[in-house]
Coordinates of C-alpha atoms and ligand atoms in Angstrom, one line a residue:
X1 CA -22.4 35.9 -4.1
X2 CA -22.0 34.8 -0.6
X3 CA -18.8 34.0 0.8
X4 CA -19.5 30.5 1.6
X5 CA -20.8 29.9 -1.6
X6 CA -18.2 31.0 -3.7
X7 CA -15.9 28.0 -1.6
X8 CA -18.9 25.9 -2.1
X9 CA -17.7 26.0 -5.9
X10 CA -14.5 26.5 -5.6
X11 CA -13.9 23.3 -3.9
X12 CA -16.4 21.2 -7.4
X13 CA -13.3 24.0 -9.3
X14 CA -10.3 22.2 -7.6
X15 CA -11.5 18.5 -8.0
X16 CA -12.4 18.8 -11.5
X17 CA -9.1 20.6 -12.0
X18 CA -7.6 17.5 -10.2
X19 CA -9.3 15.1 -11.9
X20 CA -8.4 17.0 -15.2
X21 CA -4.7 16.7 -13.8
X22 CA -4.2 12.8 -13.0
X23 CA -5.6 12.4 -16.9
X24 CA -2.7 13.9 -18.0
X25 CA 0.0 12.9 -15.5
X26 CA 2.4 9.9 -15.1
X27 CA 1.4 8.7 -11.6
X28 CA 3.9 6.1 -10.2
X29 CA 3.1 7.2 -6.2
X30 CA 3.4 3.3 -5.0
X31 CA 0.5 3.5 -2.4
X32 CA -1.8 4.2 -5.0
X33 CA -3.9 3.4 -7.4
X34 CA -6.9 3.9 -9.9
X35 CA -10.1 2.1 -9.1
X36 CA -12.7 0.7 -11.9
X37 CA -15.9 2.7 -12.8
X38 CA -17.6 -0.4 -11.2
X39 CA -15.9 0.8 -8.1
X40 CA -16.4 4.2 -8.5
X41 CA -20.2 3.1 -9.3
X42 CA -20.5 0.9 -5.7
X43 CA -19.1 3.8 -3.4
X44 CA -21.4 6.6 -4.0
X45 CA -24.6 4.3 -3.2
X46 CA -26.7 5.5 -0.2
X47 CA -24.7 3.0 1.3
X48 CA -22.1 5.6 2.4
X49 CA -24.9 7.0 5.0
X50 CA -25.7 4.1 6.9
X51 CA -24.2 2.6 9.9
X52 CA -24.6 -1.3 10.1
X53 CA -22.4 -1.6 13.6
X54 CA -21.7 -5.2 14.2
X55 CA -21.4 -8.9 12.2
X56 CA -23.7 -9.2 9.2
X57 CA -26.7 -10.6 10.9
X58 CA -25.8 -9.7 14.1
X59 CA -26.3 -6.1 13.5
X60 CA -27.0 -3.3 16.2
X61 CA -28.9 -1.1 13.9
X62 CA -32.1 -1.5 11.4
X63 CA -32.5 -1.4 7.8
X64 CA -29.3 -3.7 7.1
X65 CA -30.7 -6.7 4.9
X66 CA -28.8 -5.3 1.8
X67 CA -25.7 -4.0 3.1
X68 CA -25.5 -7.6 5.2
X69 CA -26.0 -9.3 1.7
X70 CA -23.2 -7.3 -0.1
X71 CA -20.5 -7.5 3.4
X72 CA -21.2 -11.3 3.6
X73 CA -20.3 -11.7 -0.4
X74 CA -17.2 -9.1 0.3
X75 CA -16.1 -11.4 3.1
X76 CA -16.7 -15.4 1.1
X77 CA -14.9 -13.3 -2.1
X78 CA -12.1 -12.3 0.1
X79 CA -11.9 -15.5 2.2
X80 CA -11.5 -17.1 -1.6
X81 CA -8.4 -14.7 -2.9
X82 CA -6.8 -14.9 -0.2
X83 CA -7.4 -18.8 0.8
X84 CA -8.5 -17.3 4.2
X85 CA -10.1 -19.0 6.9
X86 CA -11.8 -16.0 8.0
X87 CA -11.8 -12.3 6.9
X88 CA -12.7 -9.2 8.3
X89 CA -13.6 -6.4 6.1
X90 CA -14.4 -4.0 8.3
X91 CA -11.6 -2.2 9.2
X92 CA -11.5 1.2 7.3
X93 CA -7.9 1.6 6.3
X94 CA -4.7 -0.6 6.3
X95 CA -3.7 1.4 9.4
X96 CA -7.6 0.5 11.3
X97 CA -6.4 -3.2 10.4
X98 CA -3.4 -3.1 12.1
X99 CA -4.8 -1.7 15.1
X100 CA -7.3 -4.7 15.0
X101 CA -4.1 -7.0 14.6
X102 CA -2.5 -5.1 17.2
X103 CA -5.7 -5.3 19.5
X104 CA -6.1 -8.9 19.0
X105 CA -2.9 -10.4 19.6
X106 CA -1.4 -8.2 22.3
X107 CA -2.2 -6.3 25.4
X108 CA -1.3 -3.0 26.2
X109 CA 2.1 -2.6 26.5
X110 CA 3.3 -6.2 25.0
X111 CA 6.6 -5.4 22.8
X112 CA 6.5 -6.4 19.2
X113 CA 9.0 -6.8 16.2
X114 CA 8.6 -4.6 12.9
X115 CA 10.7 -2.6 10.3
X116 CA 12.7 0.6 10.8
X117 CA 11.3 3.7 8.8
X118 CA 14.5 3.4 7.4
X119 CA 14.5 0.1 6.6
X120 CA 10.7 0.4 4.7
X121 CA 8.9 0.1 8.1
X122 CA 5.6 2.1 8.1
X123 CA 4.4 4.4 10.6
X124 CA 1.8 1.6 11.8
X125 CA 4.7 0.0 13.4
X126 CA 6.4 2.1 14.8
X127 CA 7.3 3.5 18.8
X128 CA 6.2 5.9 20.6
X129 CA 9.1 8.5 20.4
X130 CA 8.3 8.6 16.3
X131 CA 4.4 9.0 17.1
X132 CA 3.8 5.6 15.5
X133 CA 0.5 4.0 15.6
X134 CA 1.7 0.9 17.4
X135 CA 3.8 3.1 20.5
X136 CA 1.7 6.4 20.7
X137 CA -1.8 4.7 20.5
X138 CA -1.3 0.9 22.2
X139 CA 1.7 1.6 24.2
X140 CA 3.4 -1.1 22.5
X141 CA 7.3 -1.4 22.6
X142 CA 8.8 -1.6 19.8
X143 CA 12.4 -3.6 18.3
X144 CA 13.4 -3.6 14.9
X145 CA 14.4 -6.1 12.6
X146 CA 17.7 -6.8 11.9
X147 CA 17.9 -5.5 8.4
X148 CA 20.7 -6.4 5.6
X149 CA 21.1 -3.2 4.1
X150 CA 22.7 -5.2 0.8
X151 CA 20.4 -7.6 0.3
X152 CA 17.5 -4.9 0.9
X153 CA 15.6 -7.6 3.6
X154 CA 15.8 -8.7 6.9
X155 CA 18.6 -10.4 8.2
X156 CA 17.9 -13.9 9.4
X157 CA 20.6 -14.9 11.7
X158 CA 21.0 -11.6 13.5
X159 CA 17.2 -11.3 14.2
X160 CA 16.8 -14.3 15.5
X161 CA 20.3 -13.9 17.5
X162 CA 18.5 -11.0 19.1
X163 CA 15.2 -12.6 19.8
X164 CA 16.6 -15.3 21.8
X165 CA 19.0 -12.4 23.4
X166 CA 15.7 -10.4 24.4
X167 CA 13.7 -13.5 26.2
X168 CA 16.6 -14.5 27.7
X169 CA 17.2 -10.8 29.4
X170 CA 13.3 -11.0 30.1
X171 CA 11.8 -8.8 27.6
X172 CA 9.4 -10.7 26.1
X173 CA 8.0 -10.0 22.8
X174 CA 4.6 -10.7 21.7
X175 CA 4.7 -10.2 18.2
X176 CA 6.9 -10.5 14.9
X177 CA 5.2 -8.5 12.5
X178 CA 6.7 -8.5 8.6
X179 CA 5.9 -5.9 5.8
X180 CA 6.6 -2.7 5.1
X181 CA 6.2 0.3 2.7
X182 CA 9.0 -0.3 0.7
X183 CA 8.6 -3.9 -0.1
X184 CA 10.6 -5.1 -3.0
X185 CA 11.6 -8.7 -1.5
X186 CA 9.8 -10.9 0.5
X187 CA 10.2 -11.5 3.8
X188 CA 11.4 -14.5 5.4
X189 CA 7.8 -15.4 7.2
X190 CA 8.8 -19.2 7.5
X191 CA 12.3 -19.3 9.1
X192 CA 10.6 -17.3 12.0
X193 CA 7.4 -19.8 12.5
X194 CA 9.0 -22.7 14.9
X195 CA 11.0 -20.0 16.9
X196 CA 7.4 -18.0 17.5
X197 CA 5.9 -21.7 18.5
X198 CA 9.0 -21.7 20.8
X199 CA 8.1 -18.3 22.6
X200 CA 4.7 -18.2 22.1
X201 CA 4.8 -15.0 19.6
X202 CA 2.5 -14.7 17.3
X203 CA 3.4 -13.7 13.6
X204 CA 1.9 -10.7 11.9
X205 CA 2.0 -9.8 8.2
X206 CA 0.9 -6.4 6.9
X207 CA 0.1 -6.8 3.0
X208 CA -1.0 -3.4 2.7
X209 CA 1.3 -2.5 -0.5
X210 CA 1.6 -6.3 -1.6
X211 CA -1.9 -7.9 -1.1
X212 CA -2.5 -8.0 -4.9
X213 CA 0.3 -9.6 -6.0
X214 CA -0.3 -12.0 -2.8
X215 CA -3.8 -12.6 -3.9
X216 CA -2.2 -13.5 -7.4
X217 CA 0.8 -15.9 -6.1
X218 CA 3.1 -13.5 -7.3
X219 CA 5.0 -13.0 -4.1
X220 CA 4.7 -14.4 -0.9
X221 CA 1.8 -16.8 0.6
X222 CA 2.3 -15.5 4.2
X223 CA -0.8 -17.4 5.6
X224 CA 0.9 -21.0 4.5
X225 CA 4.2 -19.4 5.2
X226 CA 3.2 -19.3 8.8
X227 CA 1.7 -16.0 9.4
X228 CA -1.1 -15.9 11.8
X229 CA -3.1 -12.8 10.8
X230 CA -2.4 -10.7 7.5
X231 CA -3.9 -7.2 7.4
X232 CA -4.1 -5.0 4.6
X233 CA -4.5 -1.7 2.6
X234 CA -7.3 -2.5 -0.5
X235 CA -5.7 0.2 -2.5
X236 CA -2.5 0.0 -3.5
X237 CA -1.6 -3.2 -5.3
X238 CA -5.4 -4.0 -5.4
X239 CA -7.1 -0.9 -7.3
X240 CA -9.9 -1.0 -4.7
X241 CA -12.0 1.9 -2.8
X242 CA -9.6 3.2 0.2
X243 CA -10.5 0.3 3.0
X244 CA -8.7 -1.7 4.9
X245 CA -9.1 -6.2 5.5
X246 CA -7.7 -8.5 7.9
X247 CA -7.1 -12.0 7.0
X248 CA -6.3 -14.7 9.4
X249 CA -6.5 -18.6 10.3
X250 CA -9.8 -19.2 12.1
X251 CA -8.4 -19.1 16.1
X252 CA -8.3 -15.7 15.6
X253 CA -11.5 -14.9 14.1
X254 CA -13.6 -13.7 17.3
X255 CA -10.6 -11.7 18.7
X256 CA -10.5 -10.0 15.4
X257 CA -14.5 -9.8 15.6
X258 CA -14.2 -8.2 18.8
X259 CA -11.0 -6.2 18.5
X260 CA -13.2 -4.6 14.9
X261 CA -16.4 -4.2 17.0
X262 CA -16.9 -2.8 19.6
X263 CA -13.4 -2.2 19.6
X264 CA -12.1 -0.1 16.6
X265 CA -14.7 0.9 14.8
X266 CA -18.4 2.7 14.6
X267 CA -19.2 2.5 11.3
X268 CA -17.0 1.1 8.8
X269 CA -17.6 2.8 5.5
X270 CA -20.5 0.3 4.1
X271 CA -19.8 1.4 0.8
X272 CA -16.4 1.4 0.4
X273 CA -17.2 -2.4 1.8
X274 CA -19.2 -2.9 -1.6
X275 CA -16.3 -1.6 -3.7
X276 CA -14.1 -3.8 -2.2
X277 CA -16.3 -6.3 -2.9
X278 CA -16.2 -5.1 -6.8
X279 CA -12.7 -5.0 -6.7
X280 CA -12.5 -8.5 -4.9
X281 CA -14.5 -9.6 -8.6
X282 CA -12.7 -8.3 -10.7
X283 CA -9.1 -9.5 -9.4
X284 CA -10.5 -13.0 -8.7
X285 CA -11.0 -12.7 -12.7
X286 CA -8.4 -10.3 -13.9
X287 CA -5.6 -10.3 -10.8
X288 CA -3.2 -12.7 -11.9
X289 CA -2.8 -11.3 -15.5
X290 CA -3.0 -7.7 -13.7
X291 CA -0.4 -8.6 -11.4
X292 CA 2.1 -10.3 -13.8
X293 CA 2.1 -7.2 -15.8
X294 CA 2.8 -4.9 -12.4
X295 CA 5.9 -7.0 -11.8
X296 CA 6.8 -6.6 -15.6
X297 CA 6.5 -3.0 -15.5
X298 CA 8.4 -2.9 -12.4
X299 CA 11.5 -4.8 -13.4
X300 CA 11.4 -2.8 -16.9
X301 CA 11.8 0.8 -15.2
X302 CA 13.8 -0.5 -12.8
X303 CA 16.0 -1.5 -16.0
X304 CA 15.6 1.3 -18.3
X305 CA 17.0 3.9 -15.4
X306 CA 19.9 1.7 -14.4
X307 CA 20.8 1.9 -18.5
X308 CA 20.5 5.4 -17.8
X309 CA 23.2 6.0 -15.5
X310 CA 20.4 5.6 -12.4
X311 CA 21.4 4.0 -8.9
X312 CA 18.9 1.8 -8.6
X313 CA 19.0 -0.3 -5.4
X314 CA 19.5 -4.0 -5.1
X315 CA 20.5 -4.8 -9.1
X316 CA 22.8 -7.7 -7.9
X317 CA 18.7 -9.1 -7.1
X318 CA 17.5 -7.9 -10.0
X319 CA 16.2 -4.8 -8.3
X320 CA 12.4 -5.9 -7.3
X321 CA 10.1 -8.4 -7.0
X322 CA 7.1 -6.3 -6.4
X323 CA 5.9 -3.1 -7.9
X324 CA 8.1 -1.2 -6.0
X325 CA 11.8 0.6 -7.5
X326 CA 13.8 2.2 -5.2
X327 CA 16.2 4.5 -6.7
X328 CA 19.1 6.3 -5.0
X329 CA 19.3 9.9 -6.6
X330 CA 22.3 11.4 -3.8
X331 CA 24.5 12.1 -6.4
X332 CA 22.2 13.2 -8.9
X333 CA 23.0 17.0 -10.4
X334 CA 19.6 17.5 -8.1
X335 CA 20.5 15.6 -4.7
X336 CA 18.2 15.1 -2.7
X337 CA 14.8 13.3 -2.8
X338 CA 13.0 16.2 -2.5
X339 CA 13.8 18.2 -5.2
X340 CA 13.7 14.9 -7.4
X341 CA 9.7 14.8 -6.3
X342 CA 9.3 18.6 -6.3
X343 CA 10.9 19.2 -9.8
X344 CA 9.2 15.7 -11.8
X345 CA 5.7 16.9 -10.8
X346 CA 6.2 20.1 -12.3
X347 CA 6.9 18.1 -15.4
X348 CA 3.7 16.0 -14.3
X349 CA 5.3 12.8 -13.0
X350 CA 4.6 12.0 -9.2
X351 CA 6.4 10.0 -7.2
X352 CA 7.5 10.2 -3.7
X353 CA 10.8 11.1 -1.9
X354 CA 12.0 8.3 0.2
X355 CA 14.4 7.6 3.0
X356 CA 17.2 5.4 2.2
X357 CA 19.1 3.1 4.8
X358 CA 21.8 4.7 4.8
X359 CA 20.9 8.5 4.6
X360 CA 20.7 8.9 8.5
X361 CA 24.8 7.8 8.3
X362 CA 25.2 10.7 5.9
X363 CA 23.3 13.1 7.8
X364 CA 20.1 13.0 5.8
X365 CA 16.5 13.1 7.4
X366 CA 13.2 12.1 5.4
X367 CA 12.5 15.2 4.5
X368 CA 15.3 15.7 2.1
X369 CA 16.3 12.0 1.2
X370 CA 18.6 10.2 -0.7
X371 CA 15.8 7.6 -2.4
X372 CA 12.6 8.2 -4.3
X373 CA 10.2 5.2 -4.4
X374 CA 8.3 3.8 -7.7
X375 CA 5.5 2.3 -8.5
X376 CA 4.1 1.0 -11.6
X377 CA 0.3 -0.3 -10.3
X378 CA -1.7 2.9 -11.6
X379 CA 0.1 2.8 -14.8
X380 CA 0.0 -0.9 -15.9
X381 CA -3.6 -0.3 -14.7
X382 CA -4.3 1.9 -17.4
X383 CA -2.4 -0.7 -19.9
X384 CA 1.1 0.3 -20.0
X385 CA 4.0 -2.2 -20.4
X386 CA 7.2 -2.9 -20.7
X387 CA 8.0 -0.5 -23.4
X388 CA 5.9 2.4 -21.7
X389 CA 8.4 1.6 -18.4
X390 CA 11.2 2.4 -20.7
X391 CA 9.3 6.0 -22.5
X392 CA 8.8 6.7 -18.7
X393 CA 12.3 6.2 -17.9
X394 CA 13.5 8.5 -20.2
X395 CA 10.9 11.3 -19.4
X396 CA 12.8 11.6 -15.9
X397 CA 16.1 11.2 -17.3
X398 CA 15.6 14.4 -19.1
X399 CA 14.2 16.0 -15.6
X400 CA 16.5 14.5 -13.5
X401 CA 19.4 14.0 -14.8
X402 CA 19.5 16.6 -17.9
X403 CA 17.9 19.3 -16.3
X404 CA 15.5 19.7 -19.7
X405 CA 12.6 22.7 -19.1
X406 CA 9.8 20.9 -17.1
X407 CA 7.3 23.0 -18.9
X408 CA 7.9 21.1 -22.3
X409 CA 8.3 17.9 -19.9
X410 CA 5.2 18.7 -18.9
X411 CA 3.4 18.8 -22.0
X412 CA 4.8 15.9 -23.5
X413 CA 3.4 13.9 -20.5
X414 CA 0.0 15.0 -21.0
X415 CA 0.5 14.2 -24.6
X416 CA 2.2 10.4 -24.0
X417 CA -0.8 9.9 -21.5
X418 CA -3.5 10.9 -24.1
X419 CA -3.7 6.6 -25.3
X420 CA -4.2 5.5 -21.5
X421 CA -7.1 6.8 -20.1
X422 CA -9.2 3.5 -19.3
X423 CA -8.7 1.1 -16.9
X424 CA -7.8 -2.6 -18.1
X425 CA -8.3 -5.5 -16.2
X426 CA -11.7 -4.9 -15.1
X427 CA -15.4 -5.9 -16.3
X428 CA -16.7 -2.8 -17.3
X429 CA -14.1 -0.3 -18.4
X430 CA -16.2 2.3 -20.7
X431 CA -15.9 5.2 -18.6
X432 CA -12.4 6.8 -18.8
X433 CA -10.5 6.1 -15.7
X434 CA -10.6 10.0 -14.3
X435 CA -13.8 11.0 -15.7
X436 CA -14.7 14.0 -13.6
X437 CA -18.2 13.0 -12.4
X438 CA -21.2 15.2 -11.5
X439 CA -24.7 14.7 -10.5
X440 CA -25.5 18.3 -10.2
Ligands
LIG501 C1 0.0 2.2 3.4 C2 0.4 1.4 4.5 C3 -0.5 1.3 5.6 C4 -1.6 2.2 5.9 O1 -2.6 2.0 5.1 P1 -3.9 3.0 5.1 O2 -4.9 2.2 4.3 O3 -3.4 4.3 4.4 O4 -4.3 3.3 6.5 C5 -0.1 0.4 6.6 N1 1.0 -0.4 6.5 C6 1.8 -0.3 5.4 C7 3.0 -1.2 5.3 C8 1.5 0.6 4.4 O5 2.4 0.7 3.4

C-alpha cells in the first residue's frame, strides 16, 4: 500500500480510537464540552464548503438564501438568550470575538484593562511580551486588575485607585475588559460603569467559559450590569459547535459589523453557525435546568475533595459559583500540577494543570503548577450529579493522593462511565454522545 494511504487510514484509526477513548473517560477539562447529535447533525452539512462573506442579505457571494435563513435565526435566537440588542455570530472562536471587541472599541495601540494569567486572565488579553492576542496582534497595552488573591476576584478599591492614578499621569485607557479562564466568582461589572462614563472607557466582558450559565441567570447579567459588548466562546459552558459570538447594546452593532467583516474574517464557518444555532434551541429550552445542575456538580466536587484532605481554593466562599474548582495540589505526595494532569489521565480522568496566584512567589511557572482546574459541564451533560461529583472525587483521591495503580484506575473509569453515554438536556439524544461516525 502506498505510503500516503496507509496515513490516509491511520488518521480514521486514531479518531475512532479517540472517540472510543472520551466514552470511557471522566472528562472535566473546563473549556470543553460535548455537543448534541443535533449539533453534530448541523455541522457536517455542505454548509461547511461555502463562503457567505458579509450580513445575511447583504452577502458578497451567490447561492446564500439558506445559509442567510439559518444565520438570521442563529442571530434573533441568540439576541433572545442573551437579551441582546444585537449579535454577531460570525466570529469563529471566542478568541476571533475578542479581536472583533478589540477592533471595535479601540485603535491600535489604545491600552486596556484585563486579568493576569495568573490571576485567570486568558491569553486573549494579554501584552505583547507574553505573545497575547491583544499586545502581539493589536499593539494594545496592557494593565492588569488589581486582583484579591483571598477573595479569588478583583479588588475593587485598588483598581479603581489605579485607574484614576493612570489618567491622571496621562496614560489613558480605553478599555476595562472582565472575564477570564478561571472564573469561579463574578466580576464586579457594575462598580466600574460610572467611572468608565467618567473617562470615556468602554467596558468589555468576555463570557467565553461562563456564557451558559449567563444565558441561564445563573451568574452574572453583564449587559444590564453595564457591560458594553460581551464576547464569547460557544463551547464551553454552552455544549455548542467550536464558534465564537459577540453580544452588545445596539451603538455598537456596525463597528462590530465592520470590525467582523471586512475586518476579521473571510469565511466564518457557516456550519458551525447552524450548530450554534441548534445549540441556541436547545438551551433556550433546556439551559436553565442544564445550568443549575453544572453549578450543583461543581459545588459537590468541590466538597467531596475538600472532605478528602484537598486544598481547594476559596472554601471561606463556598469554593465556586461557576463550573469551575480550582484546587491547590503543592503539597500533594505528587507536587506539581503537572504530574497531577499527567498521572489522572493515565487513570483516564482529564483535567488541566493550572497556574495558581501565588506559584510565581514560590518559584513556580505554568508548566509545572501548583493548581489544576475542574470542570463539571461535559459530565453533568451526560447526566451526572451530585452523587457522581462525589464517586469522581474519590477516583482521584486514590490517584492523587494514595498513589493506587492507574491501570486498575483506569479500568474502573471506563467501567463507572459505561451508564453515561448520552447527552441530556437536548431534543434529540438517541445517538450516544461519542458515537464514532462514518460515512464511508
Ligand atoms: C477559551 C477562552 C477564549 C478563547 O476561546 P476560543 O474559542 O478557544 O478561541 C477566550 N477567552 C477566554 C476567557 C477563554 O477562556
Amino acid at each position: 500500500m502506498s505510503d500516503h494511504k496507509k496515513l490516509y487510514d491511520e488518521v480514521f484509526g486514531l479518531l475512532e480510537k479517540h472517540d472510543t477513548w472520551m466514552q470511557n473517560t471522566i472528562n472535566l477539562i473546563a473549556s470543553e464540552n460535548v455537543s448534541s447529535p443535533a449539533v453534530r447533525s448541523a455541522i457536517v452539512s455542505d454548509f461547511r464548503d461555502r463562503y457567505a462573506e458579509g450580513w445575511p442579505g447583504e452577502r458578497v457571494y451567490a447561492g446564500c438564501k439558506y445559509i442567510d435563513e439559518v444565520e438570521l435565526i442563529c442571530i434573533e435566537l441568540a439576541e433572545r438568550l442573551f437579551k441582546a440588542e444585537f449579535a454577531d455570530v460570525r466570529p469563529v472562536s471566542g478568541v476571533v470575538a475578542n479581536l472583533v471587541m478589540y477592533t471595535a472599541v479601540m485603535a491600535p495601540l489604545d491600552r486596556m484593562m484585563a486579568l493576569s494569567i495568573a490571576h485567570g486572565g486568558h491569553i486573549s488579553h494579554a501584552r505583547k511580551n507574553l505573545g497575547g492576542t491583544a499586545g502581539a496582534i493589536r499593539g494594545h497595552k496592557v494593565r492588569n486588575w488589581i486582583f484579591d488573591d483571598n477573595e479569588f476576584n478583583i479588588d475593587v478599591d485598588a483598581s479603581m485607585k489605579l485607574i484614576k492614578k493612570m489618567h491622571a499621569d496621562g496614560k489613558e485607557i480605553k478599555l476595562l475588559l472582565f472575564g477570564g479562564s478561571v472564573f469561579p466568582f463574578p466580576h464586579p461589572v457594575k462598580e466600574f460603569r460610572e467611572i468608565a462614563d467618567e473617562y470615556e472607557m468602554k467596558i468589555g466582558y468576555d463570557s467565553a467559559h461562563v456564557s451558559g450559565l449567563i444565558a441561564a441567570g445563573l451568574f452574572q447579567d453583564p449587559l444590564r450590569e453595564g457591560a458594553d459588548i460581551m464576547t464569547a466562546s460557544t463551547h464551553k459552558t454552552m455544549p455548542g459547535p467550536q464558534h465564537g459570538i459577540v453580544l452588545s447594546k445596539a451603538e455598537f452593532a456596525e463597528p462590530i459589523k465592520k470590525a467582523s467583516f471586512p475586518g476579521m474574517l473571510s469565511n466564518h464557518h457557516l456550519h458551525n453557525v447552524a450548530g450554534l444555532a441548534v445549540v441556541l434551541a436547545e438551551l433556550t429550552e433546556f439551559g436553565d435546568a442544564y445550568m443549575d445542575q453544572i453549578l450543583k456538580n461543581a459545588k459537590a466536587l468541590a466538597q467531596a475533595l475538600h472532605e478528602r484532605g484537598w486544598k481547594v481554593i476559596a472554601e471561606h466562599k463556598g469554593f465556586t459559583e461557576s463550573h469551575v474548582v480550582l484546587a491547590d495540589i503543592s503539597d500533594s505526595p505528587m507536587k506539581n500540577g503537572r504530574t497531577v494532569e499527567e498521572e489522572l489521565e493515565n487513570a483516564n480522568i482529564v483535567i488541566n494543570r493550572n497556574l495558581l496566584p501565588w506559584d510565581k512567589k514560590m518559584g513556580r511557572d505554568y508548566k509545572t503548577p501548583g493548581g489544576i482546574r475542574l470542570g463539571t459541564s461535559e459530565m453533568t451533560r451526560l447526566g451526572m450529579k451530585e452523587s457522581e461529583m462525589d464517586a469522581i472525587a474519590e477516583l482521584m483521591h486514590r490517584v492523587v493522593m494514595k498513589g493506587e495503580d492507574v491501570n486498575k484506575i483506569a479500568a474502573e473509569v471506563a467501567e463507572f462511565r459505561k451508564d453515561y453515554q448520552k447527552v441530556h438536556y437536548a431534543f434529540d439524544t438517541d445517538t450516544p454522545a461519542y458515537a464514532h461516525l462514518r460515512f464511508m
